[in-house]
Coordinates of N, CA and C in Angstrom, one line a residue:
X932 N -8.8 -10.9 -11.6 CA -7.4 -10.7 -12.0 C -7.1 -11.1 -13.4
X933 N -7.5 -12.3 -13.8 CA -7.2 -12.8 -15.1 C -7.9 -11.9 -16.2
X934 N -9.2 -11.4 -15.9 CA -10.0 -10.7 -16.7 C -9.3 -9.3 -16.9
X935 N -8.6 -8.8 -16.1 CA -7.8 -7.7 -16.3 C -6.6 -7.8 -17.1
X936 N -5.9 -8.9 -17.1 CA -5.0 -9.2 -18.0 C -5.4 -9.4 -19.4
X937 N -6.6 -10.0 -19.5 CA -7.3 -10.2 -20.7 C -7.6 -9.0 -21.4
X938 N -8.4 -7.9 -20.7 CA -8.6 -6.7 -21.2 C -7.5 -5.8 -21.8
X939 N -6.3 -5.8 -21.0 CA -5.2 -5.1 -21.3 C -4.5 -5.7 -22.3
X940 N -4.6 -7.1 -22.5 CA -3.8 -7.5 -23.8 C -4.7 -7.4 -24.9
X941 N -5.9 -7.3 -24.8 CA -6.7 -7.1 -26.0 C -6.6 -5.7 -26.5
X942 N -6.8 -4.8 -25.7 CA -6.9 -3.2 -25.8 C -5.5 -2.6 -26.0
X943 N -4.6 -3.1 -25.5 CA -3.1 -2.6 -25.2 C -3.1 -1.1 -25.0
X944 N -3.4 -0.7 -24.1 CA -3.5 0.7 -23.5 C -2.2 1.2 -23.3
X945 N -1.9 2.5 -23.4 CA -0.5 3.0 -22.8 C -0.3 3.2 -21.3
X946 N -1.6 3.2 -20.7 CA -1.7 3.6 -19.4 C -3.1 2.9 -18.8
X947 N -3.1 2.5 -17.5 CA -4.2 2.0 -17.0 C -4.5 2.8 -15.6
X948 N -5.5 3.5 -15.4 CA -5.9 4.1 -14.2 C -6.4 3.2 -13.2
X949 N -6.0 2.7 -12.1 CA -6.3 1.9 -11.3 C -6.7 2.3 -9.8
X950 N -7.9 1.9 -9.5 CA -8.4 2.1 -8.0 C -7.7 1.1 -7.0
X951 N -7.5 1.3 -5.8 CA -7.0 0.2 -4.8 C -8.2 -0.6 -4.4
X952 N -9.5 -0.1 -4.3 CA -10.6 -1.0 -3.8 C -11.8 -1.0 -4.8
X953 N -11.9 -2.2 -5.7 CA -12.7 -2.2 -6.6 C -14.0 -3.0 -6.2
X954 N -14.0 -3.4 -5.1 CA -15.2 -4.4 -4.8 C -15.1 -5.8 -5.1
X955 N -15.9 -6.5 -4.7 CA -16.0 -7.9 -4.9 C -14.5 -8.6 -4.7
X956 N -13.8 -8.1 -3.5 CA -12.6 -8.5 -3.2 C -11.3 -8.6 -4.2
X957 N -11.8 -7.7 -5.4 CA -10.5 -7.4 -6.3 C -9.7 -6.5 -5.5
X958 N -8.3 -6.9 -5.4 CA -7.4 -5.9 -5.0 C -6.7 -5.1 -5.9
X959 N -6.7 -3.8 -5.9 CA -6.0 -2.9 -7.0 C -4.5 -3.1 -7.0
X960 N -4.0 -3.5 -5.7 CA -2.4 -3.7 -5.8 C -2.3 -5.1 -6.3
X961 N -3.1 -5.9 -6.3 CA -2.9 -7.3 -7.0 C -2.9 -7.2 -8.5
X962 N -4.1 -6.3 -8.8 CA -4.3 -6.1 -10.2 C -3.2 -5.4 -10.8
X963 N -2.5 -4.2 -10.2 CA -1.3 -3.5 -10.6 C -0.2 -4.6 -10.9
X964 N 0.1 -5.6 -10.0 CA 1.1 -6.5 -10.2 C 0.8 -7.3 -11.4
X965 N -0.4 -7.8 -11.7 CA -0.7 -8.5 -12.9 C -0.6 -7.7 -14.2
X966 N -1.0 -6.6 -14.1 CA -0.8 -5.8 -15.3 C 0.6 -5.3 -15.7
X967 N 1.4 -5.1 -14.5 CA 2.8 -4.6 -14.9 C 3.7 -5.9 -15.2
X968 N 3.1 -7.1 -14.9 CA 4.0 -8.3 -15.2 C 3.6 -8.8 -16.6
X969 N 2.6 -8.3 -17.2 CA 2.4 -8.7 -18.7 C 3.6 -8.9 -19.6
X970 N 3.6 -9.4 -20.6 CA 4.8 -9.6 -21.4 C 5.0 -8.1 -22.0
X971 N 6.5 -7.7 -22.1 CA 6.8 -6.4 -22.6 C 6.6 -5.3 -21.7
X972 N 6.3 -5.8 -20.3 CA 6.4 -5.0 -19.2 C 5.0 -4.4 -19.1
X973 N 3.8 -4.5 -19.9 CA 2.7 -4.0 -19.7 C 2.7 -2.5 -19.9
X974 N 1.3 -1.9 -19.7 CA 1.2 -0.4 -19.5 C 1.6 0.2 -18.2
X975 N 1.8 1.5 -18.3 CA 2.1 1.9 -16.9 C 0.6 2.0 -16.4
X976 N 0.8 2.0 -14.9 CA -0.4 2.0 -14.1 C -0.3 3.2 -13.1
X977 N -1.4 4.0 -13.2 CA -1.4 5.2 -12.4 C -2.6 4.9 -11.4
X978 N -2.1 4.9 -9.9 CA -3.1 4.5 -9.2 C -4.1 5.7 -8.7
X979 N -5.3 5.8 -8.8 CA -6.0 6.9 -8.5 C -7.1 6.4 -7.4
X980 N -6.9 6.8 -6.0 CA -7.6 6.3 -5.0 C -8.0 7.4 -3.9
X981 N -8.9 7.0 -2.9 CA -9.0 7.8 -1.8 C -8.2 7.4 -0.7
X982 N -7.5 6.2 -0.8 CA -6.6 5.7 0.2 C -5.3 6.3 0.3
X983 N -4.6 6.7 1.2 CA -3.3 7.2 1.2 C -2.5 6.8 2.4
X984 N -2.6 5.7 3.1 CA -1.9 5.3 4.1 C -0.6 4.8 3.5
X985 N 0.6 5.0 4.3 CA 1.8 4.5 4.1 C 1.8 3.1 3.4
X986 N 1.0 2.2 4.0 CA 1.0 0.9 3.6 C 0.6 0.5 2.2
X987 N -0.7 1.5 1.9 CA -1.2 1.4 0.7 C -0.3 1.9 -0.4
X988 N 0.1 3.0 -0.3 CA 1.2 3.7 -1.1 C 2.3 2.7 -1.5
X989 N 2.9 2.2 -0.4 CA 4.0 1.4 -0.6 C 3.8 0.1 -1.3
X990 N 2.6 -0.5 -0.9 CA 2.3 -1.8 -1.7 C 2.1 -1.5 -3.3
X991 N 1.3 -0.4 -3.4 CA 1.2 0.1 -4.8 C 2.4 0.3 -5.7
X992 N 3.3 0.9 -5.0 CA 4.5 1.1 -5.8 C 5.3 -0.2 -5.9
X993 N 5.5 -0.8 -4.6 CA 6.1 -2.2 -5.0 C 5.6 -2.9 -6.0
X994 N 4.2 -2.9 -6.2 CA 3.6 -3.8 -7.2 C 3.9 -3.2 -8.7
X995 N 4.6 -2.0 -8.7 CA 4.9 -1.7 -10.0 C 4.2 -0.3 -10.6
X996 N 3.4 0.2 -9.6 CA 2.6 1.3 -10.1 C 3.6 2.5 -10.5
X997 N 3.4 3.2 -11.5 CA 4.1 4.5 -12.0 C 3.9 5.5 -11.0
X998 N 2.7 5.7 -10.7 CA 2.3 6.9 -9.8 C 1.2 6.6 -9.0
X999 N 0.9 7.5 -8.0 CA -0.1 7.3 -7.1 C -0.8 8.8 -6.8
X1000 N -2.1 8.7 -7.2 CA -2.7 10.2 -6.9 C -4.0 9.9 -6.0
X1001 N -4.6 10.9 -5.6 CA -5.7 10.8 -4.7 C -7.0 11.4 -5.5
X1002 N -8.0 11.0 -5.2 CA -9.2 11.2 -6.0 C -9.6 12.6 -5.9
X1003 N -9.1 13.5 -5.0 CA -9.4 14.9 -4.9 C -8.6 15.6 -5.7
X1004 N -7.5 15.0 -6.4 CA -6.6 15.8 -7.4 C -7.3 16.7 -8.3
X1005 N -7.0 17.8 -8.4 CA -7.7 18.6 -9.4 C -7.5 18.1 -10.8
X1006 N -8.6 18.3 -11.9 CA -8.6 17.8 -13.1 C -7.4 18.2 -14.0
X1007 N -7.0 19.2 -13.9 CA -5.7 19.7 -14.7 C -4.5 19.1 -14.3
X1008 N -4.3 18.9 -12.9 CA -3.1 18.0 -12.2 C -3.3 16.6 -12.8
X1009 N -4.4 16.1 -12.6 CA -4.7 14.9 -13.3 C -4.4 14.4 -14.6
X1010 N -4.8 15.4 -15.4 CA -4.7 15.3 -16.9 C -3.1 15.1 -17.1
X1011 N -2.3 16.2 -16.6 CA -0.8 16.5 -16.6 C -0.3 14.9 -16.1
X1012 N -0.8 14.4 -15.0 CA -0.1 13.3 -14.4 C -0.3 12.2 -15.5
X1013 N -1.5 12.0 -15.9 CA -1.7 10.9 -16.9 C -0.7 10.9 -18.1
X1014 N -0.6 12.2 -18.7 CA 0.4 12.3 -19.9 C 1.8 11.8 -19.2
X1015 N 2.2 12.3 -18.1 CA 3.6 12.1 -17.6 C 3.8 10.6 -17.3
X1016 N 2.8 10.0 -16.6 CA 2.9 8.5 -16.3 C 2.9 7.8 -17.6
X1017 N 2.1 8.2 -18.7 CA 2.1 7.5 -19.9 C 3.6 7.6 -20.7
X1018 N 4.4 8.6 -20.3 CA 5.8 8.7 -20.7 C 6.8 7.9 -19.9
X1019 N 6.2 7.5 -18.8 CA 7.1 6.6 -18.0 C 7.8 7.3 -16.8
X1020 N 7.0 8.5 -16.3 CA 7.5 9.3 -15.4 C 6.7 8.7 -14.0
X1021 N 7.5 8.8 -13.0 CA 6.8 8.7 -11.9 C 6.0 9.9 -11.3
X1022 N 4.8 9.7 -11.0 CA 3.9 10.8 -10.6 C 3.3 10.5 -9.1
X1023 N 3.5 11.3 -8.3 CA 2.9 11.3 -6.9 C 2.4 12.5 -6.4
X1024 N 1.1 12.2 -5.7 CA 0.4 13.3 -5.2 C 1.3 14.1 -4.4
X1025 N 1.1 15.4 -4.0 CA 2.0 16.2 -3.3 C 2.2 15.5 -2.0
X1026 N 0.9 15.4 -1.1 CA 1.0 14.9 0.2 C 1.6 13.5 0.1
X1027 N 1.4 12.7 -0.9 CA 2.0 11.2 -0.8 C 3.5 11.5 -1.0
X1028 N 4.0 12.3 -1.9 CA 5.5 12.5 -2.3 C 6.3 13.1 -0.8
X1029 N 5.4 13.7 -0.3 CA 6.1 14.4 1.1 C 6.1 13.4 2.2
X1030 N 5.1 12.5 2.2 CA 5.0 11.7 3.4 C 6.1 10.5 3.1
X1031 N 6.2 10.0 1.8 CA 7.4 9.0 1.3 C 8.8 9.7 1.6
X1032 N 9.1 11.0 1.5 CA 10.3 11.8 1.5 C 10.7 11.7 2.9
X1033 N 9.7 12.1 3.9 CA 9.8 12.2 5.3 C 10.1 10.6 5.9
X1034 N 9.6 9.7 5.1 CA 9.9 8.3 5.7 C 11.1 7.9 5.2
X1035 N 11.8 8.3 4.1 CA 13.0 7.8 3.6 C 14.2 8.7 4.5
X1036 N 13.9 9.9 4.5 CA 14.7 10.7 5.3 C 14.8 10.5 7.0
X1037 N 13.6 10.1 7.4 CA 13.3 9.9 8.9 C 14.4 8.8 9.5
X1038 N 14.9 9.5 10.4 CA 15.8 8.8 11.2 C 15.4 7.5 12.2
X1039 N 13.8 7.5 12.2 CA 13.2 6.5 12.7 C 13.3 5.5 11.8
X1040 N 13.5 4.2 12.5 CA 13.7 3.0 11.6 C 12.2 2.7 10.9
X1041 N 12.3 2.5 9.7 CA 11.0 2.3 9.0 C 10.6 0.8 9.0
X1042 N 9.4 0.4 9.0 CA 8.9 -0.7 9.0 C 9.0 -1.3 7.6
X1043 N 9.1 -2.7 7.4 CA 8.9 -3.3 6.2 C 7.6 -3.3 5.7
X1044 N 7.4 -3.7 4.5 CA 6.0 -4.1 3.9 C 5.4 -5.1 4.7
X1045 N 5.8 -6.1 5.1 CA 5.3 -7.2 6.0 C 5.0 -6.9 7.3
X1046 N 5.9 -6.0 8.1 CA 5.7 -5.5 9.5 C 4.4 -4.5 9.2
X1047 N 4.3 -3.7 8.3 CA 3.0 -2.8 8.0 C 1.8 -3.5 7.9
X1048 N 1.9 -4.8 7.2 CA 0.9 -5.6 6.9 C 0.4 -6.0 8.3
X1049 N 1.2 -6.6 9.2 CA 1.0 -7.3 10.5 C 0.3 -6.2 11.4
X1050 N 1.0 -5.1 11.2 CA 0.5 -4.1 12.0 C -1.1 -3.4 11.7
X1051 N -1.3 -3.6 10.4 CA -2.7 -3.3 10.0 C -3.7 -4.4 10.7
X1052 N -3.3 -5.6 10.7 CA -4.0 -6.7 11.4 C -4.2 -6.3 12.9
X1053 N -3.0 -6.0 13.5 CA -2.9 -5.8 14.7 C -4.0 -4.8 15.2
X1054 N -4.1 -3.5 14.3 CA -4.8 -2.3 14.8 C -6.3 -2.8 14.4
X1055 N -6.4 -3.8 13.6 CA -7.8 -4.3 13.3 C -8.2 -5.2 14.4
X1056 N -7.4 -5.4 15.3 CA -7.7 -6.3 16.7 C -7.8 -7.6 16.6
X1057 N -7.0 -8.1 15.4 CA -6.6 -9.6 15.4 C -5.7 -10.2 16.1
X1058 N -5.8 -11.5 16.6 CA -4.9 -12.1 17.6 C -3.8 -12.7 16.6
X1059 N -2.8 -13.2 17.5 CA -1.6 -13.5 16.8 C -2.0 -14.8 15.7
X1060 N -2.9 -15.5 16.6 CA -3.3 -17.0 15.6 C -4.0 -16.3 14.4
X1061 N -4.9 -15.5 14.3 CA -5.7 -14.9 13.1 C -4.7 -14.3 12.1
X1062 N -3.7 -13.6 12.7 CA -2.7 -13.0 11.8 C -2.1 -14.0 11.0
X1063 N -1.5 -15.0 12.0 CA -0.6 -16.2 11.3 C -1.4 -17.0 10.3
X1064 N -2.7 -17.3 10.6 CA -3.6 -17.9 9.5 C -3.8 -17.1 8.2
X1065 N -4.1 -15.8 8.4 CA -4.4 -14.9 7.3 C -3.3 -14.8 6.4
X1066 N -2.1 -14.6 7.0 CA -0.8 -14.4 6.2 C 0.0 -15.8 5.9
X1067 N -0.6 -16.8 6.4 CA 0.0 -18.2 6.0 C 1.4 -18.3 6.6
X1068 N 1.8 -17.7 7.8 CA 3.0 -17.8 8.4 C 2.6 -18.5 9.8
X1069 N 3.8 -18.8 10.5 CA 3.7 -19.4 12.0 C 3.4 -18.1 12.9
X1070 N 2.8 -18.8 14.1 CA 2.6 -17.8 15.2 C 3.8 -17.2 15.7
X1071 N 4.8 -18.2 15.5 CA 6.4 -17.7 16.0 C 6.8 -16.7 15.1
X1072 N 6.5 -16.7 13.9 CA 7.0 -15.6 13.0 C 6.3 -14.3 13.3
X1073 N 4.9 -14.4 13.6 CA 4.1 -13.2 13.8 C 4.7 -12.6 15.1
X1074 N 5.1 -13.3 16.2 CA 5.6 -12.8 17.4 C 6.8 -12.1 17.1
X1075 N 7.7 -12.7 16.3 CA 9.0 -12.1 15.9 C 8.8 -10.8 15.2
X1076 N 7.9 -10.8 14.3 CA 7.6 -9.5 13.4 C 7.3 -8.4 14.4
X1077 N 6.3 -9.0 15.6 CA 5.8 -7.9 16.6 C 6.9 -7.5 17.2
X1078 N 7.8 -8.2 17.8 CA 8.9 -7.7 18.4 C 9.7 -6.6 17.9
X1079 N 9.8 -6.9 16.4 CA 10.7 -5.8 15.7 C 9.7 -4.5 15.4
X1080 N 8.4 -4.8 15.5 CA 7.5 -3.4 15.3 C 7.4 -2.8 16.4
X1081 N 7.5 -3.5 17.8 CA 7.5 -2.6 19.0 C 8.8 -2.0 19.1
X1082 N 9.8 -2.5 18.8 CA 11.2 -1.8 18.9 C 11.4 -0.5 18.1
X1083 N 10.8 -0.8 16.7 CA 11.0 0.4 15.8 C 10.0 1.2 16.2
X1084 N 8.8 1.2 16.9 CA 7.9 2.1 17.1 C 8.2 2.6 18.6
X1085 N 9.1 2.0 19.4 CA 9.4 2.3 20.8 C 8.2 2.1 21.7
X1086 N 7.6 1.1 21.5 CA 6.4 0.7 22.4 C 6.7 -0.7 23.0
X1087 N 6.1 -1.0 23.8 CA 6.1 -2.4 24.5 C 4.9 -3.2 24.5
X1088 N 3.8 -2.7 23.8 CA 2.6 -3.6 23.7 C 1.6 -3.4 22.6
X1089 N 0.5 -4.3 22.6 CA -0.3 -4.1 21.3 C -1.1 -2.8 21.2
X1090 N -1.5 -2.4 22.4 CA -2.3 -1.2 22.4 C -1.5 0.1 22.0
X1091 N -0.2 0.2 22.6 CA 0.5 1.4 22.3 C 0.8 1.2 21.0
X1092 N 1.3 -0.1 20.4 CA 1.6 -0.1 18.8 C 0.6 0.4 17.9
X1093 N -0.6 0.2 18.3 CA -2.0 0.4 17.7 C -2.3 2.0 17.6
X1094 N -2.0 2.5 18.8 CA -2.2 4.0 18.8 C -1.1 4.8 18.1
X1095 N 0.2 4.4 18.2 CA 1.2 4.9 17.6 C 1.0 4.7 16.1
X1096 N 0.8 3.7 15.5 CA 0.5 3.4 14.1 C -0.5 4.4 13.7
X1097 N -1.6 4.5 14.2 CA -2.7 5.3 13.9 C -2.4 6.8 13.9
X1098 N -1.6 7.2 14.9 CA -1.2 8.5 14.9 C -0.4 8.8 13.9
X1099 N 0.7 8.1 13.5 CA 1.6 8.2 12.4 C 1.1 8.0 11.1
X1100 N -0.1 7.7 11.1 CA -0.7 7.2 9.6 C -0.1 6.1 9.1
X1101 N 0.4 5.1 9.7 CA 1.0 3.8 9.3 C 0.1 3.0 8.8
X1102 N -1.1 3.0 9.4 CA -2.2 2.1 8.9 C -3.5 3.0 8.7
X1103 N -4.3 2.6 8.0 CA -5.7 3.4 7.7 C -6.5 3.3 9.1
X1104 N -7.2 4.5 9.4 CA -8.0 4.6 10.5 C -9.4 4.1 10.0
X1105 N -9.5 2.8 9.6 CA -10.9 2.3 9.3 C -10.9 1.0 9.7
X1106 N -12.0 0.4 9.9 CA -12.2 -0.8 10.2 C -11.7 -2.0 9.3

């Protein structure tokens, strides 16, 4: 994390291309947050990744990313996106933009970032106690979030919440 801030401060780039998964437990969302919090606002951050779940997209944008592109983006589109992001424009891959637009327009109640996070833990098969520990919140808080999640998804149990979340692309279909 600090190494990223150091490199950016030393090189002073206009734009940083960021992956969400960089190995060694370094999280691209956290790195984005560090870069965009630098004095003077830091450079624009354009996320270029293979992951495109709603949770990944929302976390990256909430962390200050200027854009979000998928790694299969054609080169000419990518080059144009880099120029646009460097000018401060928001750039979203077409499938990402349409998913977010649907989310915003959707009459279905949308889940908060925290609810999506808990849902991801739920679909990974974690218990309420595990989730509480991982997120540094009480089990009662986890249960409260689960109640909201169930209501918003129109389900009444963990299994139904998991299958609905995977079907709607709210969480990644990966272990």
